[in-house]
CSV table of C-alpha atoms in Angstrom, one decimal:
chain,number,residue,atom,x,y,z
A,210,UNK,CA,19.5,8.7,13.5
A,211,UNK,CA,16.7,6.5,14.8
A,212,UNK,CA,18.9,3.5,14.6
A,213,UNK,CA,21.7,5.3,16.4
A,214,UNK,CA,19.3,6.0,19.2
A,215,UNK,CA,18.3,2.4,19.4
A,216,UNK,CA,14.9,2.9,17.6
A,217,UNK,CA,13.7,0.7,14.8
A,218,UNK,CA,12.2,3.4,12.5
A,219,UNK,CA,9.8,1.4,10.2
A,220,UNK,CA,6.8,-0.5,11.5
A,221,UNK,CA,6.6,-3.7,9.5
A,222,UNK,CA,4.7,-6.9,9.2
A,223,UNK,CA,6.3,-9.8,7.3
A,224,UNK,CA,3.4,-12.2,7.9
A,225,UNK,CA,0.9,-10.0,6.0
A,226,UNK,CA,0.9,-7.2,3.4
A,227,UNK,CA,3.1,-4.5,5.0
A,228,UNK,CA,6.5,-6.0,4.1
A,229,UNK,CA,5.6,-6.7,0.5
A,230,UNK,CA,4.2,-3.2,0.1
A,231,UNK,CA,7.4,-1.7,1.3
A,232,UNK,CA,9.3,-3.7,-1.3
A,233,UNK,CA,6.9,-2.9,-4.1
A,234,UNK,CA,7.1,0.8,-3.3
A,235,UNK,CA,10.9,0.7,-3.4
A,236,UNK,CA,10.6,-0.9,-6.9
A,237,UNK,CA,8.0,1.7,-7.9
A,238,UNK,CA,10.5,4.5,-7.1
A,239,UNK,CA,12.6,3.2,-10.0
A,240,UNK,CA,9.7,2.3,-12.3
A,241,UNK,CA,7.3,4.0,-14.8
A,242,UNK,CA,3.8,3.5,-16.0
A,243,UNK,CA,4.9,1.1,-18.8
A,244,UNK,CA,6.5,-1.1,-16.1
A,245,UNK,CA,3.3,-1.1,-14.0
A,246,UNK,CA,1.2,-1.9,-17.1
A,247,UNK,CA,3.4,-4.8,-17.9
A,248,UNK,CA,3.2,-6.2,-14.4
A,249,UNK,CA,-0.4,-5.4,-13.6
A,250,UNK,CA,-2.1,-5.5,-17.0
A,251,UNK,CA,0.1,-7.9,-18.9
A,252,UNK,CA,0.9,-5.3,-21.6
A,253,UNK,CA,4.5,-6.5,-21.8
A,254,UNK,CA,6.9,-9.0,-20.3
A,255,UNK,CA,7.6,-8.7,-16.6
A,256,UNK,CA,11.2,-9.3,-15.7
A,257,UNK,CA,11.7,-9.6,-11.9
A,258,UNK,CA,15.5,-9.2,-12.4
A,259,UNK,CA,15.1,-5.8,-14.0
A,260,UNK,CA,16.6,-2.6,-12.5
A,261,UNK,CA,13.4,-1.7,-10.5
A,262,UNK,CA,12.7,-5.1,-8.9
A,263,UNK,CA,16.4,-5.6,-8.2
A,264,UNK,CA,16.6,-2.2,-6.5
A,265,UNK,CA,13.4,-3.0,-4.5
A,266,UNK,CA,14.6,-6.4,-3.2
A,267,UNK,CA,18.2,-5.4,-2.6
A,268,UNK,CA,17.2,-2.2,-0.8
A,269,UNK,CA,14.7,-4.0,1.3
A,270,UNK,CA,17.3,-6.5,2.3
A,271,UNK,CA,19.8,-3.8,3.1
A,272,UNK,CA,17.3,-2.0,5.3
A,273,UNK,CA,16.9,-5.1,7.4
A,274,UNK,CA,20.7,-5.3,7.8
A,275,UNK,CA,20.8,-1.6,8.7
A,276,UNK,CA,18.2,-2.0,11.4
A,277,UNK,CA,15.4,0.0,9.6
A,278,UNK,CA,13.2,-3.1,9.9
A,279,UNK,CA,13.2,-5.4,12.9
A,280,UNK,CA,14.1,-9.0,12.1
A,281,UNK,CA,11.3,-10.1,14.5
A,282,UNK,CA,8.8,-8.4,12.2
A,283,UNK,CA,9.0,-11.5,9.9
A,284,UNK,CA,6.3,-13.0,12.1
A,285,UNK,CA,4.2,-9.9,12.6
A,286,UNK,CA,0.9,-9.2,10.8
A,287,UNK,CA,-0.5,-5.9,9.8
A,288,UNK,CA,-2.2,-5.4,13.2
A,289,UNK,CA,1.1,-5.8,15.0
A,290,UNK,CA,2.7,-3.3,12.5
A,291,UNK,CA,-0.1,-0.8,13.1
A,292,UNK,CA,0.1,-1.2,16.9
A,293,UNK,CA,3.8,-0.6,16.9
A,294,UNK,CA,3.1,2.8,15.3
A,295,UNK,CA,0.0,3.8,17.4
A,296,UNK,CA,1.9,2.9,20.6
A,297,UNK,CA,4.7,5.2,19.6
A,298,UNK,CA,7.2,2.3,19.4
A,299,UNK,CA,7.9,2.8,15.7
A,300,UNK,CA,7.9,6.4,14.4
A,301,UNK,CA,7.0,5.6,10.7
A,302,UNK,CA,4.4,3.3,9.1
A,303,UNK,CA,4.0,3.0,5.3
A,304,UNK,CA,0.5,1.8,4.6
A,305,UNK,CA,-2.9,2.8,3.3
A,306,UNK,CA,-5.5,5.4,4.1
A,307,UNK,CA,-7.7,2.7,5.7
A,308,UNK,CA,-5.7,3.2,8.9
A,309,UNK,CA,-6.6,6.9,9.0
A,310,UNK,CA,-9.7,6.8,11.1
A,311,UNK,CA,-8.1,4.5,13.7
A,312,UNK,CA,-5.0,6.8,13.9
A,313,UNK,CA,-7.3,9.7,14.6
A,314,UNK,CA,-8.8,7.8,17.5
A,315,UNK,CA,-5.8,5.9,18.9
A,316,UNK,CA,-2.7,8.1,18.3
A,317,UNK,CA,-1.9,10.1,21.5
A,318,UNK,CA,0.9,12.1,19.8
A,319,UNK,CA,1.2,14.6,17.0
A,320,UNK,CA,1.3,12.8,13.6
A,321,UNK,CA,0.8,13.4,9.9
A,322,UNK,CA,0.8,11.8,6.5
A,323,UNK,CA,3.0,12.3,3.5
A,324,UNK,CA,3.7,10.7,0.1
A,325,UNK,CA,6.7,8.4,-0.4
A,326,UNK,CA,9.7,10.7,-1.2
A,327,UNK,CA,11.3,10.7,-4.7
A,328,UNK,CA,8.7,8.5,-6.4
A,329,UNK,CA,6.1,9.4,-9.0
A,330,UNK,CA,4.3,6.1,-8.4
A,331,UNK,CA,2.8,4.5,-5.2
A,332,UNK,CA,0.4,1.8,-4.2
A,333,UNK,CA,-3.2,2.5,-4.5
A,334,UNK,CA,-6.3,2.5,-6.8
A,335,UNK,CA,-9.4,4.6,-7.4
A,336,UNK,CA,-11.5,2.5,-5.1
A,337,UNK,CA,-14.4,0.1,-5.6
A,338,UNK,CA,-17.4,0.5,-7.9
A,339,UNK,CA,-21.0,0.3,-6.7
A,340,UNK,CA,-22.7,-2.7,-8.3
A,341,UNK,CA,-26.4,-3.6,-8.1
A,342,UNK,CA,-27.0,-7.2,-9.1
A,343,UNK,CA,-29.4,-7.6,-12.0
A,344,UNK,CA,-31.4,-10.2,-10.1
A,345,UNK,CA,-31.6,-8.1,-6.9
A,346,UNK,CA,-35.1,-8.0,-5.3
A,347,UNK,CA,-34.4,-4.6,-3.6
A,348,UNK,CA,-32.9,-2.5,-6.4
A,349,UNK,CA,-34.6,0.7,-5.3
A,350,UNK,CA,-33.2,0.3,-1.8
A,351,UNK,CA,-29.8,-0.2,-3.3
A,352,UNK,CA,-30.2,2.9,-5.5
A,353,UNK,CA,-31.3,4.9,-2.5
A,354,UNK,CA,-28.3,3.8,-0.5
A,355,UNK,CA,-26.0,4.8,-3.3
A,356,UNK,CA,-27.6,8.2,-3.6
A,357,UNK,CA,-27.2,8.7,0.1
A,358,UNK,CA,-23.6,7.7,0.2
A,359,UNK,CA,-22.7,9.8,-2.8
A,360,UNK,CA,-24.5,12.9,-1.6
A,361,UNK,CA,-22.4,16.0,-0.8
A,362,UNK,CA,-23.4,15.7,2.9
A,363,UNK,CA,-22.0,12.2,3.3
A,364,UNK,CA,-19.1,12.7,1.0
A,365,UNK,CA,-18.0,15.8,3.0
A,366,UNK,CA,-18.5,13.8,6.3
A,367,UNK,CA,-16.3,11.0,4.9
A,368,UNK,CA,-13.7,13.6,3.9
A,369,UNK,CA,-13.5,15.1,7.4
A,370,UNK,CA,-13.4,11.6,9.0
A,371,UNK,CA,-10.4,10.2,7.2
A,372,UNK,CA,-11.9,8.8,4.1
A,373,UNK,CA,-10.9,9.8,0.6
A,374,UNK,CA,-14.2,10.9,-1.0
A,375,UNK,CA,-14.8,11.0,-4.7
A,376,UNK,CA,-17.5,13.7,-4.8
A,377,UNK,CA,-16.9,16.0,-1.8
A,378,UNK,CA,-16.8,19.8,-1.9
A,379,UNK,CA,-13.1,20.6,-1.4
A,380,UNK,CA,-13.9,23.7,0.6
A,381,UNK,CA,-16.0,21.7,3.0
A,382,UNK,CA,-13.0,19.6,4.1
A,383,UNK,CA,-11.9,21.5,7.2
A,384,UNK,CA,-9.9,19.0,9.1
A,385,UNK,CA,-6.2,19.8,8.3
A,386,UNK,CA,-5.0,16.2,8.4
A,387,UNK,CA,-7.9,15.0,6.3
A,388,UNK,CA,-7.2,17.8,3.8
A,389,UNK,CA,-3.5,16.8,3.5
A,390,UNK,CA,-4.5,13.1,2.9
A,391,UNK,CA,-7.1,14.0,0.3
A,392,UNK,CA,-4.8,16.5,-1.5
A,393,UNK,CA,-2.0,13.9,-1.7
A,394,UNK,CA,-4.4,11.3,-3.1
A,395,UNK,CA,-5.8,13.7,-5.6
A,396,UNK,CA,-2.2,14.7,-6.7
A,397,UNK,CA,-1.3,11.1,-7.2
A,398,UNK,CA,-4.5,10.4,-9.1
A,399,UNK,CA,-4.2,13.4,-11.4
A,400,UNK,CA,-0.6,12.5,-12.2
A,401,UNK,CA,-1.3,8.9,-13.0
A,402,UNK,CA,0.6,7.8,-9.9
A,403,UNK,CA,-1.5,4.9,-8.6
A,404,UNK,CA,0.1,1.6,-9.3
A,405,UNK,CA,-2.4,-0.8,-7.6
A,406,UNK,CA,-1.1,-3.5,-5.2
A,407,UNK,CA,1.7,-6.1,-5.6
A,408,UNK,CA,-0.5,-9.2,-5.1
A,409,UNK,CA,-3.1,-8.3,-7.7
A,410,UNK,CA,-1.7,-9.7,-11.0
A,411,UNK,CA,-2.0,-13.4,-10.4
A,412,UNK,CA,-4.0,-15.8,-8.1
A,413,UNK,CA,-2.2,-16.9,-5.0
A,414,UNK,CA,0.5,-14.2,-5.4
A,415,UNK,CA,-0.2,-12.7,-2.0
A,416,UNK,CA,1.1,-15.9,-0.2
A,417,UNK,CA,4.1,-16.0,-2.4
A,418,UNK,CA,5.0,-12.4,-1.6
A,419,UNK,CA,4.5,-13.0,2.1
A,420,UNK,CA,6.7,-16.1,2.2
A,421,UNK,CA,9.4,-14.4,0.1
A,422,UNK,CA,9.6,-11.2,2.1
A,423,UNK,CA,9.7,-13.1,5.3
A,424,UNK,CA,12.8,-14.9,4.1
A,425,UNK,CA,14.4,-11.6,3.1
A,426,UNK,CA,13.7,-10.4,6.7
A,427,UNK,CA,15.2,-13.4,8.3
A,428,UNK,CA,18.1,-13.6,5.9
A,429,UNK,CA,17.3,-17.1,4.8
A,430,UNK,CA,16.9,-16.0,1.2
A,431,UNK,CA,19.0,-13.5,-0.9
A,432,UNK,CA,17.4,-10.9,-3.2
A,433,UNK,CA,18.3,-12.8,-6.3
A,434,UNK,CA,16.6,-16.0,-5.1
A,435,UNK,CA,13.6,-14.1,-3.9
A,436,UNK,CA,13.1,-12.5,-7.3
A,437,UNK,CA,13.5,-15.8,-9.1
A,438,UNK,CA,10.8,-17.3,-6.9
A,439,UNK,CA,8.5,-14.4,-7.8
A,440,UNK,CA,9.2,-14.8,-11.5
A,441,UNK,CA,8.3,-18.5,-11.4
A,442,UNK,CA,5.0,-17.9,-9.6
A,443,UNK,CA,4.1,-14.9,-11.7
A,444,UNK,CA,4.8,-16.7,-15.0
A,445,UNK,CA,2.8,-19.7,-13.8
A,446,UNK,CA,-0.3,-17.6,-13.0
A,447,UNK,CA,-0.2,-14.8,-15.6
A,448,UNK,CA,-2.1,-15.1,-18.9
A,449,UNK,CA,0.1,-16.4,-21.7
A,450,UNK,CA,1.2,-13.7,-24.0
C-alpha cells in the first residue's frame, strides 16, 4: 500500500550496514541455530547458495524491483537511512537499539518498535564485556566505574532511556516504549534468537557485503553472482576446516 501511494516504505543505506542487515535478516528468517553456528562459529560448512541465503538475496533484489527500497539508497549511509525515518519520509527502518535514544529525541510523530515478523532469529548479541587491562595503573577507578554502571540505579536509568540493561529491575522500567524494546530483546535472548551480525565472521567482510548489496540495489549484479562473491570472500578469510 505504501508503494501504491508513492511512498518508499523501507529506509535503507547501501553504502553502510543497513542494506546488508536487511538481507541477512531475510536469510535468518529461513535459517536455524545450526546455520548461524556454521556461518559465525565455523561449526560446519557455509554454503551461500543454500535455501536461506538464496531466499535472502532474491527477496532483497525483488524488494528493490517492487519499490520497497529506493534505488538511490545504494549511495546512502546509515545516517541518511536514519534521517529518512526521523524526518517521516520513510515509515519503517530496520536497525539496532542504538538508534533508540535519538528517536526519542528527534521523532516528532508516534512510533514504536517490534521484532521482525515470522523469524525466530534476528541480528544482535548480548553486548560487550567490561575488561580491565592487567597492566592498568588505575584498576580501582575502573572497578568503581564498573560498580557504578552496573548498579540498579544506573541500570534502571539506562532502561528508561532507551538502553537495554543487563541488571535492571523490570518493575522500575516505566517508559512504555523502553519496556517494549527490553521485553523484545529479553524474549529473543531467552529463546536463543540472537544471530550476531553479517560482517563478523571474516576480516574485511563488511566491505564485501557493502559492495555486493550496492550492486543488488542498482541491478548491476544478480543474486546468484552476489552470493558467489560472498562465498569466495568468506572461504578466503574463514579458518580452514
